[in-house]
Short mmCIF file of C-alpha atoms in Angstrom, two decimals:
data_model
loop_
_atom_site.label_atom_id
_atom_site.label_comp_id
_atom_site.label_asym_id
_atom_site.label_seq_id
_atom_site.Cartn_x
_atom_site.Cartn_y
_atom_site.Cartn_z
CA MET K 3 135.93 39.35 81.55
CA ALA K 4 134.87 42.85 80.63
CA GLN K 5 137.61 42.95 78.00
CA ALA K 6 135.83 40.31 75.94
CA LEU K 7 132.80 42.55 75.48
CA ARG K 8 134.60 45.67 74.26
CA PRO K 9 134.24 46.56 70.58
CA ASN K 10 137.29 46.25 68.36
CA THR K 11 138.46 49.84 67.82
CA ALA K 12 142.10 49.02 67.05
CA GLY K 13 141.81 49.90 63.37
CA SER K 14 139.83 53.07 63.88
CA LEU K 15 142.54 55.30 65.40
CA PHE K 16 140.32 56.54 68.25
CA ALA K 17 137.16 56.96 66.15
CA THR K 18 135.23 55.14 68.85
CA ASP K 19 131.66 56.10 68.02
CA ASP K 20 131.46 53.84 64.92
CA ARG K 21 129.69 56.47 62.82
CA ALA K 22 130.72 58.28 59.66
CA HIS K 23 131.62 61.97 59.91
CA PRO K 24 132.01 63.13 56.30
CA VAL K 25 131.99 66.88 57.02
CA GLN K 26 134.54 66.60 59.82
CA ASP K 27 136.75 64.28 57.78
CA ALA K 28 136.64 66.66 54.81
CA LEU K 29 137.57 69.63 57.00
CA THR K 30 140.43 67.60 58.47
CA ALA K 31 141.75 66.73 55.01
CA VAL K 32 141.42 70.31 53.74
CA THR K 33 143.16 71.68 56.83
CA LEU K 34 146.02 69.19 56.50
CA VAL K 35 146.50 70.00 52.79
CA LEU K 36 146.38 73.76 53.36
CA GLY K 37 148.76 73.42 56.30
CA ALA K 38 151.23 71.43 54.21
CA VAL K 39 151.04 73.95 51.36
CA ALA K 40 151.46 76.91 53.73
CA PHE K 41 154.33 75.30 55.61
CA ILE K 42 156.27 74.22 52.51
CA THR K 43 155.80 77.46 50.56
CA ALA K 44 156.77 79.53 53.62
CA MET K 45 160.35 78.39 53.12
CA PHE K 46 160.57 80.44 49.92
CA HIS K 47 160.49 84.25 50.18
CA SER K 48 158.92 84.72 46.76
CA LEU K 49 155.90 82.52 47.62
CA HIS K 50 154.74 84.62 50.57
CA LEU K 51 151.35 85.31 48.97
CA LEU K 52 150.57 81.61 48.64
CA SER K 53 151.86 80.71 52.10
CA SER K 54 150.05 83.53 53.89
CA TRP K 55 146.70 82.97 52.16
CA ALA K 56 146.85 79.18 52.44
CA GLY K 57 147.78 79.54 56.10
CA LEU K 58 144.95 81.97 56.79
CA VAL K 59 142.34 79.77 55.13
CA GLY K 60 143.82 76.72 56.87
CA ILE K 61 143.51 78.43 60.24
CA PHE K 62 139.84 79.21 59.66
CA THR K 63 138.95 75.74 58.33
CA GLY K 64 140.85 74.12 61.19
CA ALA K 65 139.15 76.29 63.79
CA TYR K 66 135.71 75.46 62.41
CA GLY K 67 136.66 71.80 62.21
CA GLN K 68 137.73 71.85 65.86
CA TRP K 69 134.41 73.41 66.77
CA ILE K 70 132.35 70.64 65.16
CA SER K 71 134.75 67.68 65.61
CA GLU K 72 133.49 64.63 67.46
CA THR K 73 136.39 62.18 67.72
CA THR K 74 140.01 62.23 68.81
CA ARG K 75 141.13 61.21 65.31
CA GLU K 76 139.59 64.34 63.80
CA ARG K 77 141.04 66.60 66.47
CA PHE K 78 144.51 65.12 66.06
CA GLY K 79 144.58 65.81 62.32
CA LEU K 80 143.09 69.26 62.80
CA ILE K 81 145.73 70.24 65.35
CA LEU K 82 148.51 69.13 63.01
CA GLY K 83 146.97 71.09 60.14
CA LEU K 84 146.34 74.13 62.33
CA GLY K 85 149.94 74.18 63.53
CA ALA K 86 151.36 73.92 60.03
CA SER K 87 148.90 76.55 58.77
CA ALA K 88 149.83 78.95 61.56
CA ILE K 89 153.56 78.56 60.97
CA GLY K 90 153.08 79.04 57.23
CA PHE K 91 150.84 82.04 57.80
CA PHE K 92 153.21 83.78 60.19
CA LEU K 93 156.28 83.15 58.03
CA GLY K 94 154.35 84.32 54.96
CA MET K 95 153.40 87.49 56.82
CA ALA K 96 157.03 88.03 57.80
CA HIS K 97 158.16 87.63 54.19
CA GLY K 98 155.72 90.13 52.73
CA GLY K 99 152.19 89.50 53.91
CA LEU K 100 148.87 88.95 52.24
CA PHE K 101 149.22 91.79 49.74
CA GLY K 102 152.96 92.48 49.81
CA GLY K 103 154.29 93.65 46.46
CA LEU K 104 150.86 94.01 44.89
CA TRP K 105 150.07 97.56 46.05
#
C-alpha cells in the first residue's frame, strides 16, 4: 500500500520537490527562446550575426542554468535549448561568424 501514500506528481513533469524555482524557470525559458532563434536564423546565410550571437548567449545561459538547476524538468528544457543554441552558434560561425562582414 505504499502507492497510496505517494504525492501526486503526474502534472508536474518531474518537478518532484513541490517548490517554486523562478530563477531556474526563467533561465530555462530564455535558453529555449535563444536556442529557437539561433536554430531558425542559422538556416539563412545573411542572418549569421543573429544566429551566432543568440547561440553564444544561449550556450552561456543554458550552462549557468544547468549549474543551478534542481529538477529534471529544468534540466530537460535546458538541454533542448543548449542543443539548439549550439547548432545555431556553430552554423552561424560557419556562415560568417560573430563579426563577419562588419570589419
